[in-house]
PDB file of C-alpha atoms in Angstrom:
ATOM      1  CA  MET A   1      65.832  29.088  -4.897  1.00  0.00           C
ATOM      2  CA  LYS A   2      62.411  29.951  -3.642  1.00  0.00           C
ATOM      3  CA  ASN A   3      60.978  29.520  -7.137  1.00  0.00           C
ATOM      4  CA  VAL A   4      62.615  26.114  -7.500  1.00  0.00           C
ATOM      5  CA  ILE A   5      61.056  24.858  -4.256  1.00  0.00           C
ATOM      6  CA  THR A   6      57.650  26.269  -5.231  1.00  0.00           C
ATOM      7  CA  LEU A   7      57.876  24.575  -8.635  1.00  0.00           C
ATOM      8  CA  ALA A   8      58.917  21.282  -7.013  1.00  0.00           C
ATOM      9  CA  VAL A   9      55.961  21.422  -4.603  1.00  0.00           C
ATOM     10  CA  LEU A  10      53.536  22.223  -7.437  1.00  0.00           C
ATOM     11  CA  ALA A  11      54.968  19.371  -9.523  1.00  0.00           C
ATOM     12  CA  LEU A  12      54.519  16.916  -6.653  1.00  0.00           C
ATOM     13  CA  LEU A  13      50.957  18.119  -6.106  1.00  0.00           C
ATOM     14  CA  PHE A  14      50.175  17.735  -9.785  1.00  0.00           C
ATOM     15  CA  ILE A  15      51.645  14.221  -9.895  1.00  0.00           C
ATOM     16  CA  GLY A  16      49.764  13.255  -6.719  1.00  0.00           C
ATOM     17  CA  LEU A  17      46.442  14.562  -7.998  1.00  0.00           C
ATOM     18  CA  ASN A  18      46.940  13.008 -11.394  1.00  0.00           C
ATOM     19  CA  GLY A  19      47.820   9.667  -9.769  1.00  0.00           C
ATOM     20  CA  PHE A  20      44.666   9.874  -7.613  1.00  0.00           C
ATOM     21  CA  ASN A  21      42.475  10.304 -10.687  1.00  0.00           C
ATOM     22  CA  LYS A  22      44.214   7.384 -12.410  1.00  0.00           C
ATOM     23  CA  ALA A  23      43.282   5.044  -9.531  1.00  0.00           C
ATOM     24  CA  GLU A  24      39.671   5.057 -10.691  1.00  0.00           C
ATOM     25  CA  GLU A  25      40.703   3.996 -14.175  1.00  0.00           C
ATOM     26  CA  LYS A  26      42.738   0.988 -13.058  1.00  0.00           C
ATOM     27  CA  GLU A  27      41.451  -2.488 -13.729  1.00  0.00           C
ATOM     28  CA  GLY A  28      39.704  -4.146 -10.816  1.00  0.00           C
ATOM     29  CA  TYR A  29      38.020  -0.968  -9.629  1.00  0.00           C
ATOM     30  CA  ASP A  30      34.313  -1.747  -9.577  1.00  0.00           C
ATOM     31  CA  ILE A  31      31.701   0.907  -9.969  1.00  0.00           C
ATOM     32  CA  PRO A  32      28.464  -0.576  -8.650  1.00  0.00           C
ATOM     33  CA  ASP A  33      25.442  -0.637 -10.918  1.00  0.00           C
ATOM     34  CA  LEU A  34      22.442   1.042  -9.371  1.00  0.00           C
ATOM     35  CA  LYS A  35      19.469  -1.269  -9.532  1.00  0.00           C
ATOM     36  CA  ILE A  36      16.015  -0.660  -8.162  1.00  0.00           C
ATOM     37  CA  GLU A  37      14.360  -3.844  -7.083  1.00  0.00           C
ATOM     38  CA  VAL A  38      10.633  -4.040  -6.553  1.00  0.00           C
ATOM     39  CA  SER A  39       9.578  -6.576  -3.971  1.00  0.00           C
ATOM     40  CA  ASP A  40       6.512  -8.698  -4.480  1.00  0.00           C
ATOM     41  CA  GLU A  41       5.033  -7.073  -1.378  1.00  0.00           C
ATOM     42  CA  SER A  42       4.868  -3.669  -3.093  1.00  0.00           C
ATOM     43  CA  ILE A  43       2.814  -4.999  -6.008  1.00  0.00           C
ATOM     44  CA  LYS A  44      -0.875  -4.699  -5.246  1.00  0.00           C
ATOM     45  CA  THR A  45      -2.821  -7.898  -5.796  1.00  0.00           C
ATOM     46  CA  ASP A  46      -6.157  -7.183  -4.172  1.00  0.00           C
ATOM     47  CA  GLY A  47      -8.828  -4.593  -3.516  1.00  0.00           C
ATOM     48  CA  ALA A  48     -10.495  -3.507  -0.281  1.00  0.00           C
ATOM     49  CA  ILE A  49     -13.730  -2.082   1.122  1.00  0.00           C
ATOM     50  CA  LEU A  50     -13.998   0.477   3.925  1.00  0.00           C
ATOM     51  CA  GLY A  51     -17.096   1.768   5.681  1.00  0.00           C
ATOM     52  CA  SER A  52     -18.944   2.266   8.943  1.00  0.00           C
ATOM     53  CA  VAL A  53     -22.296   1.473  10.515  1.00  0.00           C
ATOM     54  CA  ILE A  54     -24.366   3.412  13.054  1.00  0.00           C
ATOM     55  CA  VAL A  55     -26.794   1.231  15.011  1.00  0.00           C
ATOM     56  CA  PRO A  56     -28.651   1.433  18.337  1.00  0.00           C
ATOM     57  CA  VAL A  57     -26.940   0.043  21.441  1.00  0.00           C
ATOM     58  CA  ASN A  58     -27.053  -3.773  21.856  1.00  0.00           C
ATOM     59  CA  THR A  59     -27.464  -4.385  18.130  1.00  0.00           C
ATOM     60  CA  GLU A  60     -25.492  -7.124  16.431  1.00  0.00           C
ATOM     61  CA  VAL A  61     -24.173  -6.213  12.989  1.00  0.00           C
ATOM     62  CA  CYS A  62     -22.455  -8.175  10.244  1.00  0.00           C
ATOM     63  CA  ILE A  63     -21.412  -7.141   6.760  1.00  0.00           C
ATOM     64  CA  ASN A  64     -21.569  -9.628   3.882  1.00  0.00           C
ATOM     65  CA  VAL A  65     -19.775  -8.889   0.633  1.00  0.00           C
ATOM     66  CA  HIS A  66     -20.559 -11.275  -2.175  1.00  0.00           C
ATOM     67  CA  ASN A  67     -20.896 -11.968  -5.861  1.00  0.00           C
ATOM     68  CA  ASP A  68     -21.300 -15.202  -7.813  1.00  0.00           C
ATOM     69  CA  LYS A  69     -17.657 -16.223  -7.030  1.00  0.00           C
ATOM     70  CA  THR A  70     -16.967 -14.930  -3.516  1.00  0.00           C
ATOM     71  CA  SER A  71     -18.695 -14.444  -0.181  1.00  0.00           C
ATOM     72  CA  VAL A  72     -16.976 -12.755   2.772  1.00  0.00           C
ATOM     73  CA  ARG A  73     -18.431 -11.809   6.171  1.00  0.00           C
ATOM     74  CA  VAL A  74     -16.948  -9.345   8.646  1.00  0.00           C
ATOM     75  CA  TYR A  75     -18.091  -7.642  11.841  1.00  0.00           C
ATOM     76  CA  PRO A  76     -17.510  -3.959  12.541  1.00  0.00           C
ATOM     77  CA  ASN A  77     -15.272  -2.853  15.421  1.00  0.00           C
ATOM     78  CA  GLU A  78     -16.574  -1.056  18.534  1.00  0.00           C
ATOM     79  CA  GLN A  79     -16.699   2.252  16.633  1.00  0.00           C
ATOM     80  CA  GLY A  80     -18.821   0.654  13.909  1.00  0.00           C
ATOM     81  CA  GLU A  81     -16.006   0.722  11.337  1.00  0.00           C
ATOM     82  CA  PHE A  82     -15.157  -2.132   9.007  1.00  0.00           C
ATOM     83  CA  PHE A  83     -12.319  -2.814   6.597  1.00  0.00           C
ATOM     84  CA  MET A  84     -12.159  -5.833   4.319  1.00  0.00           C
ATOM     85  CA  ASN A  85      -9.353  -6.659   1.921  1.00  0.00           C
ATOM     86  CA  GLY A  86      -8.328  -9.568  -0.273  1.00  0.00           C
ATOM     87  CA  PHE A  87     -10.877  -8.999  -3.037  1.00  0.00           C
ATOM     88  CA  ASP A  88     -10.286  -9.761  -6.697  1.00  0.00           C
ATOM     89  CA  GLN A  89     -11.169  -7.045  -9.157  1.00  0.00           C
ATOM     90  CA  ASP A  90     -14.899  -7.511  -9.777  1.00  0.00           C
ATOM     91  CA  VAL A  91     -18.370  -6.194  -8.955  1.00  0.00           C
ATOM     92  CA  TYR A  92     -19.832  -7.077  -5.552  1.00  0.00           C
ATOM     93  CA  ASP A  93     -22.980  -6.532  -3.493  1.00  0.00           C
ATOM     94  CA  ILE A  94     -22.690  -5.473   0.147  1.00  0.00           C
ATOM     95  CA  GLU A  95     -25.373  -6.469   2.629  1.00  0.00           C
ATOM     96  CA  VAL A  96     -25.371  -5.006   6.122  1.00  0.00           C
ATOM     97  CA  ILE A  97     -27.500  -7.009   8.560  1.00  0.00           C
ATOM     98  CA  ALA A  98     -28.476  -5.561  11.958  1.00  0.00           C
ATOM     99  CA  THR A  99     -30.277  -7.647  14.605  1.00  0.00           C
ATOM    100  CA  GLN A 100     -31.758  -6.275  17.830  1.00  0.00           C
ATOM    101  CA  ASN A 101     -34.304  -8.083  20.054  1.00  0.00           C
ATOM    102  CA  ASN A 102     -34.786 -10.813  17.432  1.00  0.00           C
ATOM    103  CA  LYS A 103     -35.732  -8.171  14.825  1.00  0.00           C
ATOM    104  CA  THR A 104     -33.513  -8.109  11.751  1.00  0.00           C
ATOM    105  CA  GLU A 105     -33.055  -5.285   9.285  1.00  0.00           C
ATOM    106  CA  SER A 106     -30.786  -5.262   6.269  1.00  0.00           C
ATOM    107  CA  TYR A 107     -29.376  -2.662   3.950  1.00  0.00           C
ATOM    108  CA  ILE A 108     -28.036  -3.645   0.520  1.00  0.00           C
ATOM    109  CA  ILE A 109     -25.611  -1.738  -1.666  1.00  0.00           C
ATOM    110  CA  GLU A 110     -25.518  -3.269  -5.128  1.00  0.00           C
ATOM    111  CA  ASP A 111     -22.877  -3.276  -7.834  1.00  0.00           C
ATOM    112  CA  ILE A 112     -19.854  -1.967  -5.943  1.00  0.00           C
ATOM    113  CA  GLU A 113     -16.823  -2.141  -8.208  1.00  0.00           C
ATOM    114  CA  ILE A 114     -13.609  -3.224  -6.510  1.00  0.00           C
ATOM    115  CA  ARG A 115     -10.279  -2.503  -8.215  1.00  0.00           C
ATOM    116  CA  ILE A 116      -6.857  -3.930  -7.478  1.00  0.00           C
ATOM    117  CA  GLY A 117      -4.726  -1.608  -5.330  1.00  0.00           C
ATOM    118  CA  GLU A 118      -7.679   0.586  -4.316  1.00  0.00           C
ATOM    119  CA  VAL A 119      -9.847   0.929  -1.222  1.00  0.00           C
ATOM    120  CA  THR A 120     -13.517   1.439  -2.077  1.00  0.00           C
ATOM    121  CA  ALA A 121     -15.266   3.550   0.577  1.00  0.00           C
ATOM    122  CA  VAL A 122     -18.963   2.818   0.962  1.00  0.00           C
ATOM    123  CA  GLY A 123     -19.550   5.532   3.563  1.00  0.00           C
ATOM    124  CA  THR A 124     -21.666   5.309   6.706  1.00  0.00           C
ATOM    125  CA  ILE A 125     -24.810   3.202   6.893  1.00  0.00           C
ATOM    126  CA  ASP A 126     -27.224   4.510   9.528  1.00  0.00           C
ATOM    127  CA  PHE A 127     -29.977   2.182  10.789  1.00  0.00           C
TER     128      PHE A 127
END
């Protein structure tokens, strides 16, 4: 009798497990497709320039980045750092202009190549 009950329990377990596996095969059961979507925001469309300037106290500084198609001006922050983005891939000149007591000095870095998706570091310019 004990063997009959054990066999009946095993048969029910087998039927239950087999029925559970069959549920996945039934029509109407959707297995989602995994898709990786890339947003437009993750695609790089511009290049950038990063650098810093060391100048005496009370000196006004501006940085001009230009070529024959574009001209952009930015001012460094209180630490003398500057970051400019939005550049097309091309070659640019960077001019740093420092003015103190009506005396102006400039420093020019020529032929800086900017690439899409990259930050070009020009280092520290010390007046």
